Amino acid sequence: DAGVTQSPTHLIKTRGQQVTLRCSPKSGHDTVSWYQQALGQGPQFIFQYYEEEERQRGNFPDRFSGHQFPNYSSELNVNALLLGDSALYLCASSYQRAQYFGPGTRLLVL
Amino acid sequence: KQEVTQIPAALSVPEGENLVLNCSFTDSAIYNLQWFRQDPGKGLTSLLLIQSSQREQTSGRLNASLDKSSGRSTLYIAASQPGDSATYLCAVMGDSSYKLIFGSGTRLLVRP
């Protein structure tokens, strides 16, 4: 049984560019959450998708947007990248509120 | 606003010691509390999940307790090993929320 998978593993972008990160949930899970983890900090909640709709959102600007597909996989899009967007982006899938995390995508903005 | 604090921020112990990691939260209206392990540059591995109605959970050498009324949880690691070296994160989910709120973690080093 495959766990949560994310792609790509690493990414380098320049300021002002746009990026798309992808996540496939654990089998049987219908909910996907995205978190941003800066170096030395705990993860911060970006948003959660359920039934292809954004169900809850954290304190992140509109430059952060997402999508969930009918197969429950999800994308995180970040527009107009800033240096401060450099972080580890974690996806978590869940069924009935227990969350399981993927390996993350390391984004570096230069 | 829920805040989660973990003490200590870092801990170095010799192999074989029993140790306790602490987590405190400001709002007792939680749905569950999870302890995670994170190796450098990696994702999070769920260690233990405690529902709000439970007092503790055990898995192997790990035991986590929850005192919701006082806003505290502890993670007890018995007979520590060098392979236990990692950052340990505590996270809570509110009663009426779907998001996890994390502490900053405790960075553990177990010396051979």
Short mmCIF file of C-alpha atoms in Angstrom, two decimals:
data_model
loop_
_atom_site.label_atom_id
_atom_site.label_comp_id
_atom_site.label_asym_id
_atom_site.label_seq_id
_atom_site.Cartn_x
_atom_site.Cartn_y
_atom_site.Cartn_z
CA ASP A 1 0.00 0.00 0.00
CA ALA A 2 1.68 3.20 -1.20
CA GLY A 3 1.75 6.04 1.25
CA VAL A 4 1.42 9.72 0.42
CA THR A 5 3.60 10.69 -2.53
CA GLN A 6 4.74 14.13 -3.61
CA SER A 7 6.48 15.50 -6.68
CA PRO A 8 8.94 16.90 -7.39
CA THR A 9 11.29 16.24 -4.46
CA HIS A 10 13.31 19.41 -5.03
CA LEU A 11 12.71 22.57 -7.04
CA ILE A 12 14.63 25.78 -7.68
CA LYS A 13 12.80 28.88 -8.93
CA THR A 14 13.53 32.60 -9.19
CA ARG A 15 11.55 35.44 -7.67
CA GLY A 16 8.35 36.26 -9.54
CA GLN A 17 7.96 32.82 -11.08
CA GLN A 18 5.09 30.41 -10.49
CA VAL A 19 5.33 26.84 -9.18
CA THR A 20 3.04 23.81 -9.03
CA LEU A 21 3.53 21.02 -6.51
CA ARG A 22 1.70 17.70 -6.65
CA CYS A 23 0.43 15.22 -4.10
CA SER A 24 -1.16 11.78 -4.32
CA PRO A 25 -2.96 10.68 -1.16
CA LYS A 26 -2.73 7.37 0.63
CA SER A 27 -5.13 4.76 -0.72
CA GLY A 28 -8.60 5.20 0.79
CA HIS A 29 -8.01 8.79 1.85
CA ASP A 30 -10.31 11.48 0.47
CA THR A 31 -8.85 14.63 2.05
CA VAL A 32 -5.60 16.46 1.32
CA SER A 33 -3.96 19.19 3.40
CA TRP A 34 -0.93 21.33 2.54
CA TYR A 35 1.62 22.71 5.02
CA GLN A 36 4.66 24.97 4.70
CA GLN A 37 7.65 24.29 6.94
CA ALA A 38 10.39 26.89 7.22
CA LEU A 39 13.81 25.80 8.47
CA GLY A 40 13.79 25.11 12.20
CA GLN A 41 10.05 25.67 12.57
CA GLY A 42 6.98 23.49 12.83
CA PRO A 43 4.75 23.14 9.74
CA GLN A 44 2.16 25.87 9.11
CA PHE A 45 -1.25 24.96 7.66
CA ILE A 46 -1.95 26.40 4.19
CA PHE A 47 -5.30 24.81 3.28
CA GLN A 48 -7.28 21.58 3.08
CA TYR A 49 -9.26 20.12 0.17
CA TYR A 50 -12.22 17.76 0.50
CA GLU A 51 -14.66 16.77 -2.26
CA GLU A 52 -12.71 18.99 -4.67
CA GLU A 53 -13.42 22.11 -2.59
CA GLU A 54 -11.23 24.15 -0.25
CA ARG A 55 -12.68 23.29 3.16
CA GLN A 56 -10.39 25.31 5.42
CA ARG A 57 -7.62 27.84 4.85
CA GLY A 58 -4.77 29.06 7.00
CA ASN A 59 -3.23 32.52 7.12
CA PHE A 60 -1.63 32.53 3.66
CA PRO A 61 -2.08 35.09 0.88
CA ASP A 62 -4.10 34.47 -2.28
CA ARG A 63 -0.84 33.77 -4.14
CA PHE A 64 -1.25 30.28 -2.68
CA SER A 65 -4.00 28.33 -4.40
CA GLY A 66 -4.86 24.71 -4.85
CA HIS A 67 -6.94 22.13 -6.55
CA GLN A 68 -8.20 18.64 -5.84
CA PHE A 69 -9.01 16.21 -8.63
CA PRO A 70 -11.75 13.54 -8.72
CA ASN A 71 -9.16 10.86 -7.86
CA TYR A 72 -8.38 12.88 -4.66
CA SER A 73 -4.90 13.93 -5.78
CA SER A 74 -4.07 17.59 -5.30
CA GLU A 75 -1.94 20.45 -6.55
CA LEU A 76 -0.55 23.46 -4.72
CA ASN A 77 0.16 26.53 -6.86
CA VAL A 78 2.19 29.50 -5.72
CA ASN A 79 2.30 32.63 -7.89
CA ALA A 80 4.73 35.57 -7.84
CA LEU A 81 7.28 33.69 -5.75
CA LEU A 82 9.12 35.54 -2.99
CA LEU A 83 12.40 34.64 -1.34
CA GLY A 84 10.41 33.92 1.83
CA ASP A 85 8.49 31.15 0.06
CA SER A 86 11.61 28.97 0.27
CA ALA A 87 10.56 26.07 2.49
CA LEU A 88 9.64 22.41 2.69
CA TYR A 89 6.09 21.92 1.44
CA LEU A 90 4.31 18.97 3.01
CA CYS A 91 1.18 17.26 1.87
CA ALA A 92 -0.94 15.21 4.26
CA SER A 93 -3.83 12.94 3.41
CA SER A 94 -6.51 11.87 5.82
CA TYR A 95 -9.68 9.96 6.32
CA GLN A 96 -11.65 11.02 9.35
CA ARG A 97 -9.07 13.53 10.59
CA ALA A 98 -5.93 11.46 11.30
CA GLN A 99 -3.29 12.95 8.98
CA TYR A 100 -0.47 11.09 7.25
CA PHE A 101 2.35 13.06 5.67
CA GLY A 102 4.33 12.67 2.49
CA PRO A 103 8.09 13.21 2.10
CA GLY A 104 7.70 16.85 1.07
CA THR A 105 8.94 19.08 -1.75
CA ARG A 106 11.91 21.32 -0.99
CA LEU A 107 11.44 24.68 -2.78
CA LEU A 108 14.29 27.14 -3.08
CA VAL A 109 13.53 30.63 -4.42
CA LEU A 110 16.53 32.61 -5.65
CA LYS B 1 -5.88 31.30 19.24
CA GLN B 2 -4.29 27.89 19.81
CA GLU B 3 -0.56 27.92 20.52
CA VAL B 4 1.63 24.84 20.97
CA THR B 5 4.93 24.97 22.84
CA GLN B 6 7.54 22.24 23.10
CA ILE B 7 10.21 22.08 25.78
CA PRO B 8 13.11 21.56 25.60
CA ALA B 9 14.04 22.83 22.12
CA ALA B 10 17.03 20.48 22.05
CA LEU B 11 18.17 17.52 24.10
CA SER B 12 21.33 15.41 24.10
CA VAL B 13 21.40 12.17 26.09
CA PRO B 14 23.60 9.06 26.26
CA GLU B 15 22.28 5.84 24.80
CA GLY B 16 20.04 3.82 27.11
CA GLU B 17 18.49 6.72 29.00
CA ASN B 18 14.75 7.07 29.45
CA LEU B 19 13.57 10.52 28.45
CA VAL B 20 10.51 12.75 28.42
CA LEU B 21 9.56 15.35 25.83
CA ASN B 22 6.98 17.96 26.77
CA CYS B 23 4.22 19.64 24.80
CA SER B 24 1.78 22.27 26.04
CA PHE B 25 -1.21 23.87 24.31
CA THR B 26 -3.28 26.91 25.26
CA ASP B 27 -6.81 25.85 24.21
CA SER B 28 -8.12 22.62 25.74
CA ALA B 29 -10.89 22.26 23.13
CA ILE B 30 -8.95 19.76 21.04
CA TYR B 31 -10.13 16.83 18.92
CA ASN B 32 -6.83 14.95 18.96
CA LEU B 33 -3.11 15.30 19.54
CA GLN B 34 -0.39 13.67 17.44
CA TRP B 35 3.31 13.13 17.98
CA PHE B 36 5.51 13.01 14.87
CA ARG B 37 9.12 12.25 14.15
CA GLN B 38 11.05 14.14 11.46
CA ASP B 39 14.50 13.20 10.19
CA PRO B 40 16.59 16.03 8.65
CA GLY B 41 15.12 17.22 5.36
CA LYS B 42 12.43 14.54 5.40
CA GLY B 43 8.68 14.36 5.86
CA LEU B 44 6.81 13.59 9.08
CA THR B 45 6.27 10.11 10.45
CA SER B 46 3.27 9.72 12.74
CA LEU B 47 4.27 8.07 16.02
CA LEU B 48 1.18 8.23 18.20
CA LEU B 49 -2.29 9.75 17.97
CA ILE B 50 -4.34 10.40 21.10
CA GLN B 51 -8.02 11.20 20.79
CA SER B 52 -9.35 13.86 23.18
CA SER B 53 -11.22 11.20 25.17
CA GLN B 54 -8.06 9.13 25.75
CA ARG B 55 -5.37 9.56 28.41
CA GLU B 56 -2.48 7.74 26.76
CA GLN B 57 -1.26 5.66 23.84
CA THR B 58 1.65 3.25 23.62
CA SER B 59 3.70 1.90 20.73
CA GLY B 60 6.78 -0.16 21.50
CA ARG B 61 9.21 1.96 23.52
CA LEU B 62 7.05 5.06 23.11
CA ASN B 63 4.28 6.21 25.42
CA ALA B 64 2.33 9.43 25.03
CA SER B 65 0.02 10.88 27.65
CA LEU B 66 -2.59 13.59 27.38
CA ASP B 67 -3.99 15.85 30.12
CA LYS B 68 -6.49 17.96 28.24
CA SER B 69 -7.61 20.02 31.21
CA SER B 70 -4.09 21.24 31.94
CA GLY B 71 -3.15 21.53 28.25
CA ARG B 72 -0.23 19.13 28.41
CA SER B 73 1.12 16.05 26.70
CA THR B 74 4.32 14.12 27.25
CA LEU B 75 6.16 11.68 25.03
CA TYR B 76 8.15 9.11 26.99
CA ILE B 77 10.92 7.24 25.18
CA ALA B 78 12.30 4.21 27.01
CA ALA B 79 15.85 2.91 26.61
CA SER B 80 16.84 5.48 23.99
CA GLN B 81 18.95 4.43 20.99
CA PRO B 82 21.09 6.44 18.51
CA GLY B 83 18.47 5.67 15.87
CA ASP B 84 15.97 7.70 17.90
CA SER B 85 17.93 10.87 17.02
CA ALA B 86 15.51 13.15 15.16
CA THR B 87 13.20 16.10 15.71
CA TYR B 88 9.98 15.28 17.54
CA LEU B 89 6.93 17.42 16.80
CA CYS B 90 3.69 17.69 18.72
CA ALA B 91 0.51 18.86 16.95
CA VAL B 92 -3.09 19.43 18.02
CA MET B 93 -6.33 19.54 16.04
CA GLY B 94 -9.12 21.71 17.40
CA ASP B 95 -12.65 20.45 18.03
CA SER B 96 -14.11 22.52 15.18
CA SER B 97 -11.11 22.50 12.88
CA TYR B 98 -9.42 20.26 10.35
CA LYS B 99 -5.92 21.71 10.63
CA LEU B 100 -3.02 20.60 12.77
CA ILE B 101 -1.24 23.27 14.81
CA PHE B 102 2.37 22.34 15.47
CA GLY B 103 4.97 23.17 18.06
CA SER B 104 8.49 24.03 16.93
CA GLY B 105 9.77 20.62 17.92
CA THR B 106 12.40 19.09 20.19
CA ARG B 107 15.66 18.15 18.49
CA LEU B 108 16.91 14.93 20.11
CA LEU B 109 20.45 13.55 19.88
CA VAL B 110 21.15 10.15 21.43
CA ARG B 111 24.92 9.64 21.83
CA PRO B 112 26.37 6.11 21.46
#
